[in-house]
């Protein structure tokens, strides 16, 4: 199953850092998402695009995880020659992550 089956995402970017929040559609799925969508898995899934550290913040009352992706925008949105590595695209890529059924 894909993460997008259980959650949606919101994103933003500033400079060379992207911020992606993964929010469970149903709060009952939050524990499974939190257990499965780890820093290590996110970093591996976005390897080659996210070159820096990945930080994760949990917001259990909201049923959400927030990931801060450093060195993720090829120098920053206004400097990057890449057209599709900005926050919204990264959030869509993250939702393609395979998770336990």
CSV table of C-alpha atoms in Angstrom, one decimal:
chain,number,residue,atom,x,y,z
A,1,UNK,CA,0.0,0.0,0.0
A,2,UNK,CA,1.2,3.5,-0.6
A,3,UNK,CA,1.4,6.2,2.0
A,4,UNK,CA,-1.1,8.3,-0.1
A,5,UNK,CA,-3.8,5.7,0.8
A,6,UNK,CA,-3.7,6.7,4.4
A,7,UNK,CA,-2.5,10.3,4.4
A,8,UNK,CA,-2.2,13.6,2.5
A,9,UNK,CA,0.6,16.1,2.6
A,10,UNK,CA,1.2,19.8,2.8
A,11,UNK,CA,4.5,21.4,2.0
A,12,UNK,CA,6.6,24.5,1.8
A,13,UNK,CA,10.1,25.6,0.9
A,14,UNK,CA,12.4,28.3,2.0
A,15,UNK,CA,15.9,28.6,0.6
A,16,UNK,CA,17.4,25.1,0.2
A,17,UNK,CA,15.1,23.6,2.8
A,18,UNK,CA,11.8,21.9,2.2
A,19,UNK,CA,9.1,21.2,4.8
A,20,UNK,CA,6.7,18.3,4.3
A,21,UNK,CA,3.9,17.4,6.6
A,22,UNK,CA,2.2,14.0,6.3
A,23,UNK,CA,-1.3,14.1,7.8
A,24,UNK,CA,-3.4,10.9,8.4
A,25,UNK,CA,-6.9,11.0,6.8
A,26,UNK,CA,-8.1,8.9,9.8
A,27,UNK,CA,-6.5,9.5,13.2
A,28,UNK,CA,-6.7,5.8,13.8
A,29,UNK,CA,-3.9,5.3,11.2
A,30,UNK,CA,-1.5,7.7,12.8
A,31,UNK,CA,0.4,5.1,14.9
A,32,UNK,CA,1.0,2.9,11.8
A,33,UNK,CA,2.2,6.0,9.8
A,34,UNK,CA,4.4,7.1,12.7
A,35,UNK,CA,5.9,3.6,13.1
A,36,UNK,CA,6.5,3.2,9.3
A,37,UNK,CA,7.5,6.6,8.0
A,38,UNK,CA,10.9,7.1,9.7
A,39,UNK,CA,13.7,9.5,9.1
A,40,UNK,CA,15.7,6.7,7.6
A,41,UNK,CA,12.9,5.6,5.2
A,42,UNK,CA,12.2,9.2,4.1
A,43,UNK,CA,15.9,9.8,3.5
A,44,UNK,CA,16.3,6.6,1.5
A,45,UNK,CA,13.1,7.3,-0.5
A,46,UNK,CA,14.2,10.8,-1.4
A,47,UNK,CA,17.9,9.9,-1.9
A,48,UNK,CA,19.6,11.9,-4.7
A,49,UNK,CA,17.2,14.8,-4.2
A,50,UNK,CA,17.5,15.4,-0.4
A,51,UNK,CA,21.3,15.7,0.1
A,52,UNK,CA,21.2,16.9,3.7
A,53,UNK,CA,19.7,15.8,7.0
A,54,UNK,CA,16.1,14.9,7.5
A,55,UNK,CA,14.4,15.9,10.8
A,56,UNK,CA,11.1,14.5,11.9
A,57,UNK,CA,8.6,16.2,14.3
A,58,UNK,CA,5.5,14.3,15.6
A,59,UNK,CA,2.2,16.1,16.1
A,60,UNK,CA,0.1,13.2,17.4
A,61,UNK,CA,-2.9,15.4,18.4
A,62,UNK,CA,-3.1,16.4,14.7
A,63,UNK,CA,-2.3,12.9,13.4
A,64,UNK,CA,0.6,14.4,11.5
A,65,UNK,CA,4.4,14.1,11.0
A,66,UNK,CA,6.4,17.0,9.9
A,67,UNK,CA,9.7,16.4,8.0
A,68,UNK,CA,12.3,19.1,7.5
A,69,UNK,CA,14.4,18.3,4.5
A,70,UNK,CA,17.8,20.1,4.4
A,71,UNK,CA,19.7,20.6,1.1
A,72,UNK,CA,16.6,19.5,-0.8
A,73,UNK,CA,16.1,22.2,-3.4
A,74,UNK,CA,19.4,22.3,-5.4
A,75,UNK,CA,20.5,25.5,-3.7
A,76,UNK,CA,17.1,27.1,-3.4
A,77,UNK,CA,14.0,27.6,-5.5
A,78,UNK,CA,15.3,30.8,-7.2
A,79,UNK,CA,18.7,29.3,-7.9
A,80,UNK,CA,17.7,25.8,-8.9
A,81,UNK,CA,17.7,24.6,-12.5
A,82,UNK,CA,15.5,21.7,-11.5
A,83,UNK,CA,11.8,22.2,-12.3
A,84,UNK,CA,10.3,19.5,-10.2
A,85,UNK,CA,12.1,19.2,-6.8
A,86,UNK,CA,10.3,21.9,-4.9
A,87,UNK,CA,8.1,21.4,-1.9
A,88,UNK,CA,4.9,20.3,-3.6
A,89,UNK,CA,6.7,17.8,-5.8
A,90,UNK,CA,8.6,16.4,-2.8
A,91,UNK,CA,5.4,15.9,-0.9
A,92,UNK,CA,3.9,14.0,-3.8
A,93,UNK,CA,7.0,11.8,-4.1
A,94,UNK,CA,6.9,11.1,-0.3
A,95,UNK,CA,3.3,9.9,-0.6
A,96,UNK,CA,4.4,7.2,-3.1
A,97,UNK,CA,6.4,5.6,-0.2
A,98,UNK,CA,5.4,1.9,0.3
A,99,UNK,CA,4.1,1.2,3.8
A,100,UNK,CA,2.8,-2.0,5.5
A,101,UNK,CA,-0.7,-3.0,4.6
